[in-house]
Each structure stands twice: as structure tokens, then as C-alpha cells.
Coordinates of C-alpha atoms and ligand atoms in Angstrom, one line a residue:
M1 CA -122.7 15.2 -74.6
R2 CA -125.7 17.3 -75.6
T3 CA -123.5 19.4 -77.9
R4 CA -122.3 16.3 -79.6
A5 CA -125.8 15.0 -80.2
L6 CA -126.8 18.4 -81.6
G7 CA -123.7 18.4 -83.8
A8 CA -124.7 14.9 -85.2
V9 CA -128.1 16.1 -85.9
L10 CA -126.8 19.2 -87.7
V11 CA -124.3 17.3 -89.7
K12 CA -126.7 14.5 -90.7
G13 CA -129.6 16.8 -91.3
G14 CA -127.4 19.1 -93.3
L15 CA -125.9 16.3 -95.4
V16 CA -129.1 14.4 -96.0
G17 CA -131.3 17.6 -96.5
G18 CA -128.7 19.2 -98.7
L19 CA -127.9 16.2 -100.8
A20 CA -131.6 15.3 -101.3
G21 CA -131.8 18.4 -103.4
C22 CA -128.9 17.3 -105.7
G23 CA -130.7 14.5 -107.6
G24 CA -133.6 14.8 -110.1
T25 CA -134.3 16.2 -113.5
Q26 CA -132.7 19.6 -113.1
S27 CA -129.4 18.9 -111.3
A28 CA -125.8 19.4 -112.4
L29 CA -124.9 16.7 -109.8
D30 CA -127.2 14.1 -111.4
P31 CA -125.7 14.1 -114.9
R32 CA -127.5 12.4 -117.8
G33 CA -124.9 13.1 -120.5
P34 CA -121.0 13.0 -120.9
A35 CA -120.5 16.8 -120.7
A36 CA -122.5 17.1 -117.5
A37 CA -120.7 14.1 -116.1
T38 CA -117.3 15.6 -116.7
I39 CA -118.4 18.9 -115.2
A40 CA -119.9 17.1 -112.1
D41 CA -116.6 15.1 -111.6
F42 CA -114.6 18.3 -111.8
S43 CA -116.9 20.1 -109.4
W44 CA -116.4 17.3 -106.8
I45 CA -112.6 17.6 -107.2
L46 CA -112.9 21.4 -106.8
F47 CA -115.2 20.9 -103.8
A48 CA -112.8 18.5 -102.0
G49 CA -109.9 20.8 -102.7
A50 CA -111.6 23.8 -101.4
A51 CA -112.7 21.9 -98.3
V52 CA -109.2 20.8 -97.5
I53 CA -107.8 24.4 -98.0
F54 CA -110.6 25.8 -96.0
I55 CA -110.1 23.5 -93.0
G56 CA -106.3 24.1 -93.2
T57 CA -106.7 27.9 -93.2
M58 CA -109.2 27.7 -90.3
A59 CA -106.8 25.5 -88.4
L60 CA -104.0 28.0 -88.8
A61 CA -106.4 30.9 -87.8
A62 CA -107.4 28.9 -84.7
Y63 CA -103.8 28.3 -83.9
G64 CA -103.0 31.9 -84.1
V65 CA -105.9 33.1 -82.0
L66 CA -106.3 30.4 -79.4
L67 CA -102.8 29.7 -78.5
P68 CA -102.1 31.5 -75.3
D69 CA -98.5 32.2 -75.9
R70 CA -98.4 35.7 -77.5
T71 CA -94.7 35.7 -77.8
K72 CA -94.5 33.3 -80.7
G73 CA -93.2 36.2 -82.8
V74 CA -93.4 36.7 -86.5
P75 CA -93.6 33.5 -88.6
P76 CA -90.5 32.7 -90.6
I77 CA -90.3 34.3 -94.0
R78 CA -90.1 30.8 -95.6
F79 CA -93.6 30.1 -94.3
I80 CA -95.0 33.2 -95.9
L81 CA -93.3 32.5 -99.2
W82 CA -94.5 28.9 -99.5
G83 CA -97.9 29.4 -97.9
G84 CA -98.8 32.8 -99.3
L85 CA -97.1 32.8 -102.7
V86 CA -96.0 29.4 -104.0
F87 CA -99.0 27.4 -102.9
P88 CA -101.8 29.7 -104.2
G89 CA -99.7 30.3 -107.3
V90 CA -99.3 26.6 -108.1
T91 CA -102.9 25.9 -107.2
L92 CA -104.3 28.5 -109.5
L93 CA -102.0 27.5 -112.3
V94 CA -103.1 23.8 -112.1
L95 CA -106.8 24.9 -111.9
T96 CA -106.4 27.1 -115.0
V97 CA -104.9 24.2 -117.0
A98 CA -107.5 21.8 -115.7
T99 CA -110.4 24.2 -116.5
A100 CA -109.2 24.5 -120.0
M101 CA -109.0 20.7 -120.3
V102 CA -112.5 20.3 -118.9
G103 CA -113.7 23.0 -121.4
N104 CA -112.2 21.0 -124.2
A105 CA -113.6 17.7 -123.1
V106 CA -117.1 19.0 -123.0
D107 CA -116.9 20.6 -126.4
F108 CA -118.3 18.1 -129.0
R109 CA -117.7 20.2 -132.1
T110 CA -115.2 17.6 -133.4
H111 CA -117.5 14.6 -132.6
P112 CA -117.3 12.2 -135.6
E113 CA -121.1 11.9 -135.8
E114 CA -123.0 14.5 -137.8
P115 CA -125.0 16.6 -135.2
L116 CA -128.7 17.2 -135.3
R117 CA -129.1 20.9 -135.6
V118 CA -131.6 22.9 -133.5
T119 CA -132.0 26.7 -133.1
V120 CA -133.4 28.0 -129.7
V121 CA -134.6 31.5 -129.7
G122 CA -135.2 33.3 -126.4
N123 CA -138.3 35.4 -125.9
M124 CA -139.7 37.0 -122.8
F125 CA -140.6 34.5 -121.3
W126 CA -140.6 31.4 -123.5
W127 CA -138.3 29.4 -125.8
E128 CA -138.9 29.0 -129.5
V129 CA -137.4 25.7 -130.7
V130 CA -136.7 25.2 -134.5
Y131 CA -135.4 22.2 -136.3
P132 CA -134.1 23.9 -139.4
D133 CA -132.9 21.1 -141.6
L134 CA -134.9 18.0 -141.3
P135 CA -135.4 16.0 -144.4
G136 CA -139.2 16.8 -144.3
G137 CA -138.6 20.6 -143.9
P138 CA -138.2 22.8 -141.0
L139 CA -140.2 22.3 -137.7
V140 CA -141.1 25.0 -135.2
T141 CA -142.2 24.2 -131.7
A142 CA -141.9 25.8 -128.2
N143 CA -140.6 25.2 -124.6
E144 CA -139.7 21.6 -125.4
L145 CA -136.5 20.2 -127.0
R146 CA -136.9 16.7 -128.0
I147 CA -133.6 14.9 -128.9
P148 CA -132.4 11.5 -129.9
V149 CA -130.3 9.7 -127.2
G150 CA -126.6 9.3 -128.1
R151 CA -126.5 11.7 -131.0
P152 CA -124.8 15.0 -130.6
V153 CA -127.3 17.9 -130.9
E154 CA -125.9 21.3 -131.9
V155 CA -128.0 24.0 -130.2
T156 CA -127.6 27.4 -131.8
V157 CA -129.0 30.0 -129.3
T158 CA -130.0 33.5 -129.9
T159 CA -132.7 36.0 -128.7
R160 CA -135.4 38.2 -130.0
D161 CA -135.3 40.6 -127.1
V162 CA -133.0 40.7 -124.0
I163 CA -130.2 38.4 -122.9
H164 CA -131.3 35.0 -121.6
S165 CA -129.2 32.0 -120.7
F166 CA -129.9 28.4 -121.8
W167 CA -129.2 26.0 -119.1
V168 CA -130.1 22.2 -118.8
P169 CA -127.9 21.3 -115.9
A170 CA -128.2 17.5 -116.3
L171 CA -126.7 17.8 -119.8
H172 CA -124.2 20.7 -119.9
G173 CA -123.2 24.1 -118.7
K174 CA -124.9 27.5 -119.4
M175 CA -124.8 29.3 -122.8
D176 CA -125.9 32.9 -123.1
L177 CA -128.5 34.1 -125.7
I178 CA -127.3 37.5 -126.8
P179 CA -129.1 39.8 -129.2
G180 CA -127.6 39.8 -132.7
R181 CA -125.3 36.8 -131.9
M182 CA -125.5 33.0 -132.5
N183 CA -123.8 31.0 -129.8
R184 CA -123.5 27.2 -130.0
I185 CA -123.6 24.5 -127.4
T186 CA -123.6 20.7 -128.3
L187 CA -125.6 18.5 -126.1
I188 CA -125.5 14.6 -125.9
A189 CA -127.9 12.7 -123.7
S190 CA -126.8 9.2 -122.7
E191 CA -130.2 7.8 -121.7
P192 CA -133.9 8.4 -122.3
A193 CA -135.0 11.0 -119.9
I194 CA -137.3 14.0 -119.3
L195 CA -135.1 16.8 -118.0
R196 CA -135.9 20.4 -117.0
G197 CA -134.0 23.4 -118.0
Q198 CA -134.3 27.0 -117.0
C199 CA -133.4 30.5 -118.1
A200 CA -130.3 31.3 -116.1
E201 CA -129.9 35.0 -116.7
F202 CA -132.5 37.4 -115.2
C203 CA -134.6 38.6 -118.1
G204 CA -137.6 40.3 -116.5
E205 CA -140.7 39.7 -114.5
Q206 CA -141.4 36.1 -115.4
H207 CA -137.7 35.0 -115.7
A208 CA -138.3 32.3 -113.0
W209 CA -141.1 30.8 -115.2
M210 CA -139.0 30.5 -118.3
A211 CA -138.4 26.8 -118.1
L212 CA -138.0 24.3 -120.9
F213 CA -138.1 20.6 -121.0
V214 CA -135.6 18.3 -122.7
V215 CA -137.1 15.0 -123.7
A216 CA -134.3 12.5 -124.8
L217 CA -135.9 9.7 -126.8
D218 CA -134.7 6.5 -128.4
P219 CA -133.8 7.4 -132.0
A220 CA -136.8 5.5 -133.5
E221 CA -139.2 7.2 -131.1
F222 CA -137.6 10.5 -132.0
D223 CA -138.2 9.9 -135.7
G224 CA -141.8 9.1 -134.9
W225 CA -142.2 12.2 -133.0
I226 CA -140.7 14.3 -135.8
A227 CA -143.1 12.8 -138.3
R228 CA -146.1 13.5 -136.1
Q229 CA -145.0 17.1 -135.6
Q230 CA -144.4 17.7 -139.2
A231 CA -148.0 16.6 -140.1
V232 CA -150.5 19.3 -140.4
P233 CA -153.4 18.6 -138.0
E234 CA -156.6 17.5 -139.6
P235 CA -159.5 19.9 -139.3
P236 CA -162.0 18.8 -136.6
D237 CA -164.7 16.4 -137.6
P238 CA -167.8 18.5 -138.4
A239 CA -169.8 16.1 -136.2
D240 CA -167.8 17.2 -133.2
E241 CA -169.5 20.6 -132.8
Q242 CA -167.5 21.6 -129.8
L243 CA -164.1 21.2 -131.6
V244 CA -165.4 23.1 -134.6
R245 CA -166.7 25.8 -132.2
G246 CA -163.3 25.9 -130.6
R247 CA -161.5 26.3 -133.9
T248 CA -163.8 29.2 -134.9
A249 CA -163.3 30.8 -131.5
F250 CA -159.6 30.7 -132.0
L251 CA -159.8 32.5 -135.2
E252 CA -162.4 35.0 -134.2
A253 CA -160.8 35.9 -131.0
G254 CA -157.7 37.0 -132.9
C255 CA -155.3 34.5 -131.4
G256 CA -153.8 34.0 -134.9
T257 CA -152.3 37.5 -134.8
C258 CA -149.7 36.2 -132.3
H259 CA -149.8 32.3 -132.9
V260 CA -149.2 30.0 -135.8
I261 CA -151.4 26.9 -136.3
R262 CA -150.4 25.3 -139.5
G263 CA -153.5 24.4 -141.4
L264 CA -155.1 27.7 -140.3
A265 CA -153.0 29.9 -142.5
E266 CA -155.8 31.0 -144.8
G267 CA -158.7 33.5 -144.4
P268 CA -159.2 36.9 -142.7
Y269 CA -158.1 35.7 -139.2
A270 CA -155.2 33.5 -140.4
A271 CA -153.1 32.0 -137.6
V272 CA -149.8 33.2 -138.8
G273 CA -148.6 35.5 -135.9
Q274 CA -145.0 35.3 -134.7
L275 CA -145.3 36.9 -131.2
G276 CA -146.2 33.8 -129.4
P277 CA -145.4 30.1 -129.4
D278 CA -146.4 28.0 -132.4
L279 CA -149.5 26.1 -131.4
T280 CA -149.8 23.6 -134.3
H281 CA -149.2 20.6 -131.8
V282 CA -149.6 22.4 -128.6
G283 CA -151.7 19.5 -127.2
S284 CA -148.6 17.2 -127.4
R285 CA -146.6 19.4 -125.1
L286 CA -145.8 18.5 -121.5
S287 CA -146.5 21.9 -120.1
I288 CA -147.9 25.2 -121.2
G289 CA -146.6 28.7 -120.4
A290 CA -142.9 27.5 -120.3
G291 CA -143.5 25.2 -117.3
V292 CA -146.0 27.2 -115.4
L293 CA -148.9 24.8 -115.9
P294 CA -149.3 21.1 -116.9
N295 CA -151.0 20.6 -120.2
G296 CA -154.7 19.6 -120.4
V297 CA -158.1 21.1 -121.1
G298 CA -158.5 22.6 -117.6
P299 CA -155.1 24.3 -117.5
L300 CA -155.5 25.6 -121.1
A301 CA -158.9 27.2 -120.3
A302 CA -157.4 28.6 -117.0
W303 CA -154.4 30.0 -119.1
I304 CA -156.5 31.6 -121.8
A305 CA -158.9 33.2 -119.3
G306 CA -156.3 34.3 -116.8
V307 CA -152.8 34.5 -118.1
Q308 CA -152.1 37.6 -116.3
D309 CA -153.2 36.1 -113.0
I310 CA -151.1 32.9 -113.7
K311 CA -148.0 34.5 -115.3
S312 CA -148.3 38.2 -114.8
G313 CA -146.2 40.2 -117.3
A314 CA -146.4 37.4 -119.9
R315 CA -146.8 39.0 -123.4
M316 CA -150.4 37.6 -123.8
P317 CA -153.6 39.3 -122.7
S318 CA -156.1 37.5 -120.4
Y319 CA -159.3 36.6 -122.3
S320 CA -161.5 36.9 -119.3
T321 CA -164.6 37.9 -121.2
L322 CA -165.0 34.7 -123.2
D323 CA -168.1 32.8 -122.0
G324 CA -167.6 29.4 -120.4
E325 CA -168.7 27.3 -123.3
T326 CA -166.6 29.1 -125.8
L327 CA -163.6 28.9 -123.4
T328 CA -164.1 25.1 -122.9
A329 CA -164.5 24.6 -126.7
L330 CA -161.3 26.5 -127.4
A331 CA -159.3 24.7 -124.7
R332 CA -160.6 21.4 -126.0
Y333 CA -159.7 22.3 -129.6
L334 CA -156.1 23.2 -128.6
E335 CA -155.7 20.1 -126.5
S336 CA -156.8 18.1 -129.5
L337 CA -153.8 19.3 -131.5
K338 CA -151.5 16.4 -130.7
Ligands
HEC401 C1 -150.5 39.7 -128.2 C2 -150.1 38.4 -128.7 C3 -151.0 37.2 -128.2 C4 -152.3 37.0 -128.4 C5 -153.3 37.9 -129.1 C6 -152.5 35.6 -127.9 N1 -151.4 35.1 -127.4 FE1 -151.2 33.2 -126.6 N2 -149.3 33.6 -126.1 C7 -148.7 34.8 -126.4 C8 -147.3 34.7 -125.9 C9 -146.3 35.8 -125.9 C10 -147.3 33.5 -125.2 C11 -146.1 32.9 -124.4 C12 -146.3 33.4 -123.0 C13 -145.3 32.9 -122.0 O1 -145.1 31.7 -121.8 O2 -144.6 33.7 -121.4 C14 -148.5 32.8 -125.4 C15 -148.8 31.5 -125.0 C16 -149.9 30.8 -125.3 C17 -150.2 29.4 -125.0 C18 -149.3 28.5 -124.3 C19 -148.4 27.8 -125.3 C20 -147.2 27.0 -124.8 O3 -146.8 26.1 -125.5 O4 -146.8 27.3 -123.7 C21 -151.4 29.2 -125.4 C22 -152.1 27.8 -125.3 C23 -152.0 30.4 -126.0 N3 -151.0 31.3 -125.9 C24 -153.3 30.4 -126.6 C25 -153.8 31.6 -127.0 C26 -155.2 31.8 -127.4 C27 -156.2 30.6 -127.4 C28 -155.4 33.1 -127.8 C29 -156.6 33.8 -128.3 C30 -157.8 33.6 -127.3 C31 -154.0 33.7 -127.7 N4 -153.2 32.9 -127.2 C32 -153.8 35.0 -127.9 C33 -149.1 35.8 -127.2 C34 -150.4 36.0 -127.6
CU402 CU1 -135.0 34.5 -119.9

């Protein structure tokens, strides 16, 4: 009796506990697009099939071990032929064909609609996101891929350093980012959503904090976002001394050697650096540091002063010697870049 109760607890706890982790914004089992849905359906078929085979094999093993009669002798040759050769052979053949069919079904290259093209470039430990052929000219951002719902989005992935892997489980499978190569994966989101993706190939110290967000928007909202991102931010109102101070601090601290802010491309400290994320509209992003902190004045200040404590090994130095007022001004200036 007691064992049975314990068994029930284990089974229930295991199922409920295990499945609770399957929903949400970063789950292949909670698909938000047709490719991920096909992959999830196929996974369940594989899972069910594997479970049946596992139970069958274990039952045979139990039969062999537990049955007291040791004189059963050798099983008939027919059993070995069918069970050990024909069954696995046919199963593997069917799976090979089915896998190829699923692979075909989730490849939207022949989709009748013209795709939106995006390039994603992997960097240790963040993602550069480029929209190369928008009507208003190219757009560069980071760690966030905004896409219109329903339209295919052809993501070309490559890397500036080591191998990374682009994986947004709720939309599609993985695609490797390989030096010197352009790989392609086409995503379709079927509903507005904020999804989380993750680098899926160990790439160094902060691999685990190389996240990115995919924001699927209604097409009209997406167009509005593009228009806002393409605009060059206005210089701060001279009456707001704190913002002016923040902007000056950004230039004088040399942040522009690694970061672009469009609109700050002139002068001795021009912000035209290519080693870090484009910060032109950093204030509009959901997170900073590829998912490590939420956005906002406080987290920005913390990031600037203590990158190496927050994300040690990130390719940006901590600016721990900035005084409090300058730091606040700098963080407020960046947060104002919407
Ligand atoms: C040596 C190059 C370098 C310098 C100099 C530099 N940064 Fe960075 N910065 C980076 C890199 C690389 C990242 C991405 C780190 C990561 O997420 O792994 C980054 C990330 C950031 C981010 C987060 C952006 C995002 O969208 O996630 C902010 C904000 C930022 N830097 C501000 C600054 C400020 C302000 C300064 C000057 C005080 C500065 N940086 C100086 C290289 C640099
Ligand atoms: Cu990576």
C-alpha cells in the first residue's frame, strides 16, 4: 500500500513537475509557429514510439531474468531475425524517411510570400541583428529580433569569432553560426509573442548569457517599430543638463570606440566603434547584456560600472571609476535613446 502511494506521488510529481517546465517562451513543446509545431508533433510521435519499445524491451528482459525456469533454452532463430533485424531495420528506415519529410515541411524557402531578410551575426557573447534591405535603408540593432507575424523571415546567420548556434525553440530548430559561412533558417511566427532564444553551442565563458529575444508583432506595429528605429535620435534638450552631461560623458569616456550611436558620428570621440552592440536605440530594448539584466536607468548604471561583476569575461571593461553623478547621467542618457 505504502509503495503504491509512493509510486503515485513519484508519477504525479514527475509528470506535473516535468511538464510544468515545458510551457513558456523558450520551449520547443510550446510552439508559436508552424515549423516548431511540426517539430513538436514529430517529437511526441518519437517519444511515444520510444516509450513503447523501451517498455517492450524491459518486459522481455524481465521475462528472461525473473522466470525461474532456466531450461527455456535458446530462443527460436525466427525470433532473433524478426526482433533483432527486421524490426529495428524497418523502424530506422521509416524514421529516416519521416525525418526527411519533417525537414522538408519546416523549410519555408519555397514559401510564396517574399521573406523579410535579417542577418544575425554572433559575437562573444551577444547577437548583432541587421535588417539589410529595408526601404528606408539598413538597420542595425542587437540581442533582439523583431518580426512581423505571419510573414516568413529569412535569417542569415554567421559569426565574427567562434561557432555559435541560433536557437529560438518556440519557432524552429537550431542553426549553427560558422566562421566564413552564411547559413539560413526561415522563421514564421503565427501569433504576437515575446519569445526567448539562446546560443546553443558552447562558445566561451558567458555562453549561458548569450540570449536573444524574438518579438513577433502585428505587421502595422512592426512597421512603426522599424520607422522609430530608423530615425536618428534627437540631441538632448540643452535645458536637461543631466542628459547633456550623459551624452558628453559617453563621448569622453571613449565608449564610442566600441559602440555606434547614430547622430554621434562626428568629432574626435565619434561613436562609430564596431566591437560592441549598436546603442542608437538601446533604451527601447527589453534587456541589456544579451538577457543578463532588464533595461532601465538602474541596470544600465550597474552594467557600465560593473560589467565584469555582472557578466565576467564580456568584452567590455567595467567603468568603476566614474563618479556617481556622471554614471547616473550616462545611464539616463542611454535610457532616453528609445
Ligand atoms: C572595448 C570595447 C567597449 C567599450 C570601450 C565599451 N563597451 Fe559597451 N559593450 C561592449 C561589448 C562587447 C558589449 C556586449 C557585451 C555582452 O553582452 O557580452 C557591450 C555592451 C554594452 C551595453 C549593453 C548593450 C545591449 O544592448 O545589451 C551598454 C549599454 C554599453 N555597452 C555601454 C557602454 C558605455 C556607456 C561605455 C563607455 C563608458 C562602453 N559601453 C564602453 C564593448 C565595449
Ligand atoms: Cu554563443
